[in-house]
Amino acid sequence: MEKPDRIPGQWALPVAAAVNGVGTGMYVPFTLVFFHYVTGLSFTTVGLVLTVTGLVGLAALPPAGAAVDRFGARRVQLALYGVRAAGFTAYPFADSLAAFAAVALVTAAADRAFPAVQSSLLGEVARGTGRDRLQAATRALQNGGYGAGALLATLVIAFAGPTGYTYAAWGNALSFALAALLLKPLRPLPAADVTAARRAGAGYRLVLADRPFLVVTGANFLNALSYSALSVLFPLFLVEWLHGPAVLTGAAFTVNTVLCAAAGVFVGGRVRRAGARRTRAAALGGSLFAVAFLGLIALGTLRPHSGPVLDGALVAVVVVYTLGELIHSPAAEVLAVSAAPEAVRGRYLAAYQMSWSLAKAVAPSLFTALLAVDGRAPWAVLVLTSALAAALLIRTERRLPADAVRPVVETVVRKTSPPASRRSEEVPTRTSRHPEGTRS
């Protein structure tokens, strides 16, 4: 008899991610206004400080990756939660430029390192298809947390006025502390890499020499530009090019967030049951991005004046875009986690996270420059980047580890039950692995 291998404390990671999402959702939608009221500094100063500290904070990724390989992802993630909690506790007291910049820099460094460390933790506590399931659940609950956090912050600010931003900052700090406590039951699986000691000394040289992984990272940079499109490009395109009501931007975010939270686990499960290779699933998700962007090019060409027509078309585009996100994100993330050698997974995923961070840094200037030329130009570029990313993933598929490309089912096979007189004795077990969708 076979049954799926259960992850010790498996509920802890997605639940902690949901709590983390609540805290993050309390300030991300209101970033400039949030820090303006919390610190008392001007919008211009706040924006400049956040940009500079965000870029400088990228320097935290390499040492964070090295720390994961040395101390383990769980310990490093707990430390990052502590730094972020301390940072948001201190923000209301950082009323000078120097104090705000110092707190923002430390907090930004922890924020930039956090996703790579969380992905490393996923690799430590799950294997095979367990990673896909856990990643889908974690992402779904985290997205639900974002929406709940934004709503909570809106209510706090509505009732408390500007003072509500201070309460939101402390609420965010509390959420990070609670998320850290929720991780306590989570335990890493025993290491399977017998060459760990030898590989650990290779550092980032091993990452730079791994060309297939670098191709996966480059493809993710191209797709990461698509993720920035909804928050950076879509509002500008809607208002400046389509001359539509700004309220549709909020509606688009709501549709995207609700679908990610409600359908993430379902879509991820369907992809796994279909036996899709992670490379192909990620490529399919990127292709759906391209379809959505082609729809926006068509809208930008027709520029419908009918409100219902525009509303319906935009909702359809956002649904296709979100479906692409639900298929691409878990597959691409677990592909990177599984393609990384176990002993240096932290360094590998720190390098991979750079693709997300650089895309977020490049997207605003790239999109606004292209939008100044023609409202359809940025979407056309994104169609090309999505198609190129899909081609790169499929082309490099055969050069990646087989168990990284195709999900592997981790099962525990128990031998036939012994006679009643011997049932008190230990029953030997063995672990078997087989590709998803095949007979065992």
Coordinates of C-alpha atoms in Angstrom, one line a residue, residues 84-253:
R84 CA 11.8 43.1 9.7
A85 CA 9.8 43.2 12.9
A86 CA 12.4 45.5 14.5
G87 CA 12.5 47.7 11.5
F88 CA 8.7 48.3 11.3
T89 CA 8.6 48.8 15.1
A90 CA 11.3 51.5 14.7
Y91 CA 9.8 53.3 11.7
P92 CA 7.4 55.6 13.7
F93 CA 10.4 56.9 15.7
A94 CA 12.5 57.5 12.6
D95 CA 11.5 61.1 12.1
S96 CA 14.8 62.4 10.7
L97 CA 16.2 61.7 7.3
A98 CA 19.3 59.8 8.7
A99 CA 17.2 57.6 11.0
F100 CA 14.7 56.8 8.3
A101 CA 17.4 55.9 5.8
A102 CA 19.2 53.7 8.3
V103 CA 16.0 51.8 9.2
A104 CA 14.9 51.6 5.6
L105 CA 18.3 50.2 4.5
V106 CA 18.3 47.4 7.1
T107 CA 14.6 46.6 6.4
A108 CA 15.2 46.6 2.6
A109 CA 18.1 44.3 2.9
A110 CA 16.0 41.8 4.9
D111 CA 13.1 42.2 2.5
R112 CA 15.3 41.5 -0.6
A113 CA 16.8 38.4 1.0
F114 CA 13.6 37.0 2.3
P115 CA 12.1 35.4 -0.9
A116 CA 15.3 33.5 -1.7
V117 CA 15.5 32.2 1.9
Q118 CA 11.9 31.1 1.8
S119 CA 12.4 29.2 -1.4
S120 CA 15.5 27.5 0.1
L121 CA 13.3 26.5 3.1
L122 CA 10.8 25.0 0.7
G123 CA 13.6 22.9 -0.7
E124 CA 14.7 21.8 2.8
V125 CA 11.3 20.6 4.1
A126 CA 9.9 19.0 1.0
R127 CA 10.9 16.9 -2.0
G128 CA 9.3 15.7 -5.3
T129 CA 5.7 16.7 -5.8
G130 CA 5.6 17.7 -2.2
R131 CA 7.4 20.8 -3.2
D132 CA 4.8 21.7 -5.9
R133 CA 1.9 21.2 -3.4
L134 CA 3.6 23.2 -0.7
Q135 CA 4.6 26.0 -3.1
A136 CA 1.0 26.3 -4.5
A137 CA -0.5 26.4 -1.0
T138 CA 2.1 28.9 0.3
R139 CA 1.5 31.2 -2.6
A140 CA -2.2 31.0 -2.4
L141 CA -2.4 31.8 1.3
Q142 CA 0.2 34.5 0.9
N143 CA -1.9 36.2 -1.8
G144 CA -4.9 35.9 0.5
G145 CA -2.9 37.5 3.2
Y146 CA -2.0 40.5 0.9
G147 CA -5.6 41.2 0.3
A148 CA -6.6 40.8 3.9
G149 CA -3.7 43.1 5.0
A150 CA -4.7 45.8 2.5
L151 CA -8.3 45.7 3.7
L152 CA -7.2 45.8 7.3
A153 CA -4.9 48.8 6.8
T154 CA -7.7 50.6 4.9
L155 CA -10.1 50.1 7.9
V156 CA -7.5 51.1 10.5
I157 CA -6.7 54.3 8.6
A158 CA -10.4 55.0 8.0
F159 CA -11.1 54.9 11.7
A160 CA -7.8 56.3 13.1
G161 CA -6.9 58.8 10.5
P162 CA -3.2 59.5 9.9
T163 CA -2.4 57.9 13.2
G164 CA -3.6 54.7 11.7
Y165 CA -0.4 54.4 9.6
T166 CA 1.6 54.1 12.8
Y167 CA -0.8 51.4 14.1
A168 CA -0.4 49.6 10.7
A169 CA 3.4 49.8 11.0
W170 CA 3.3 48.1 14.4
G171 CA 0.7 45.7 13.2
N172 CA 3.1 44.7 10.4
A173 CA 5.9 44.2 12.9
L174 CA 3.6 42.0 15.0
S175 CA 2.7 39.9 11.9
F176 CA 6.4 39.2 11.3
A177 CA 6.9 38.1 14.9
L178 CA 3.9 35.9 14.7
A179 CA 5.0 34.4 11.4
A180 CA 8.3 33.5 13.0
L181 CA 6.6 31.7 15.9
L182 CA 4.5 29.8 13.4
L183 CA 7.6 28.3 11.7
K184 CA 8.7 26.5 14.9
P185 CA 7.1 23.2 14.1
L186 CA 8.6 23.0 10.6
R187 CA 11.6 20.6 10.5
P188 CA 14.0 20.1 7.5
L189 CA 14.2 16.7 6.0
P190 CA 17.5 14.8 6.3
A191 CA 20.1 15.9 3.8
A192 CA 20.4 13.6 0.8
D193 CA 23.5 15.1 -0.8
V194 CA 26.5 13.1 0.2
T195 CA 28.9 15.5 -1.5
A196 CA 27.7 18.5 0.6
A197 CA 31.0 19.1 2.3
R198 CA 32.9 19.3 -0.9
R199 CA 30.4 21.4 -2.8
A200 CA 29.9 23.9 0.1
G201 CA 33.3 25.3 -0.4
A202 CA 32.7 26.1 -4.1
G203 CA 30.7 29.2 -3.3
Y204 CA 29.2 31.2 -6.1
R205 CA 31.7 29.9 -8.6
L206 CA 29.6 26.8 -8.9
V207 CA 26.5 28.9 -9.7
L208 CA 28.3 30.9 -12.3
A209 CA 29.6 27.7 -14.0
D210 CA 26.1 26.2 -14.2
R211 CA 24.9 27.4 -17.6
P212 CA 21.6 25.6 -17.6
F213 CA 20.6 27.2 -14.3
L214 CA 21.8 30.6 -15.5
V215 CA 19.5 30.1 -18.5
V216 CA 16.6 29.4 -16.2
T217 CA 17.4 32.5 -14.2
G218 CA 17.6 34.6 -17.4
A219 CA 14.2 33.3 -18.5
N220 CA 12.8 34.2 -15.1
F221 CA 14.1 37.7 -15.5
L222 CA 12.1 38.0 -18.7
N223 CA 9.0 36.6 -17.1
A224 CA 9.5 38.8 -14.0
L225 CA 9.0 41.8 -16.2
S226 CA 5.5 40.5 -16.9
Y227 CA 4.7 40.4 -13.1
S228 CA 5.7 44.0 -12.8
A229 CA 3.3 45.0 -15.6
L230 CA 0.1 44.7 -13.6
S231 CA 1.3 47.1 -10.9
V232 CA 3.4 49.5 -12.9
L233 CA 2.3 49.6 -16.5
F234 CA -1.4 48.7 -16.4
P235 CA -2.5 51.7 -14.4
L236 CA -0.6 54.1 -16.7
F237 CA -1.9 52.4 -19.9
L238 CA -5.5 52.4 -18.6
V239 CA -5.5 56.1 -17.7
E240 CA -3.1 57.7 -20.2
W241 CA -3.7 55.6 -23.3
L242 CA -7.2 54.1 -23.0
H243 CA -8.6 57.2 -21.0
G244 CA -10.5 54.8 -18.8
P245 CA -11.5 55.4 -15.2
A246 CA -8.7 54.9 -12.6
V247 CA -11.1 52.8 -10.5
L248 CA -10.6 49.9 -13.0
T249 CA -7.0 49.6 -11.8
G250 CA -8.3 48.7 -8.3
A251 CA -10.8 46.3 -9.8
A252 CA -8.0 44.6 -11.8
F253 CA -5.9 44.2 -8.7

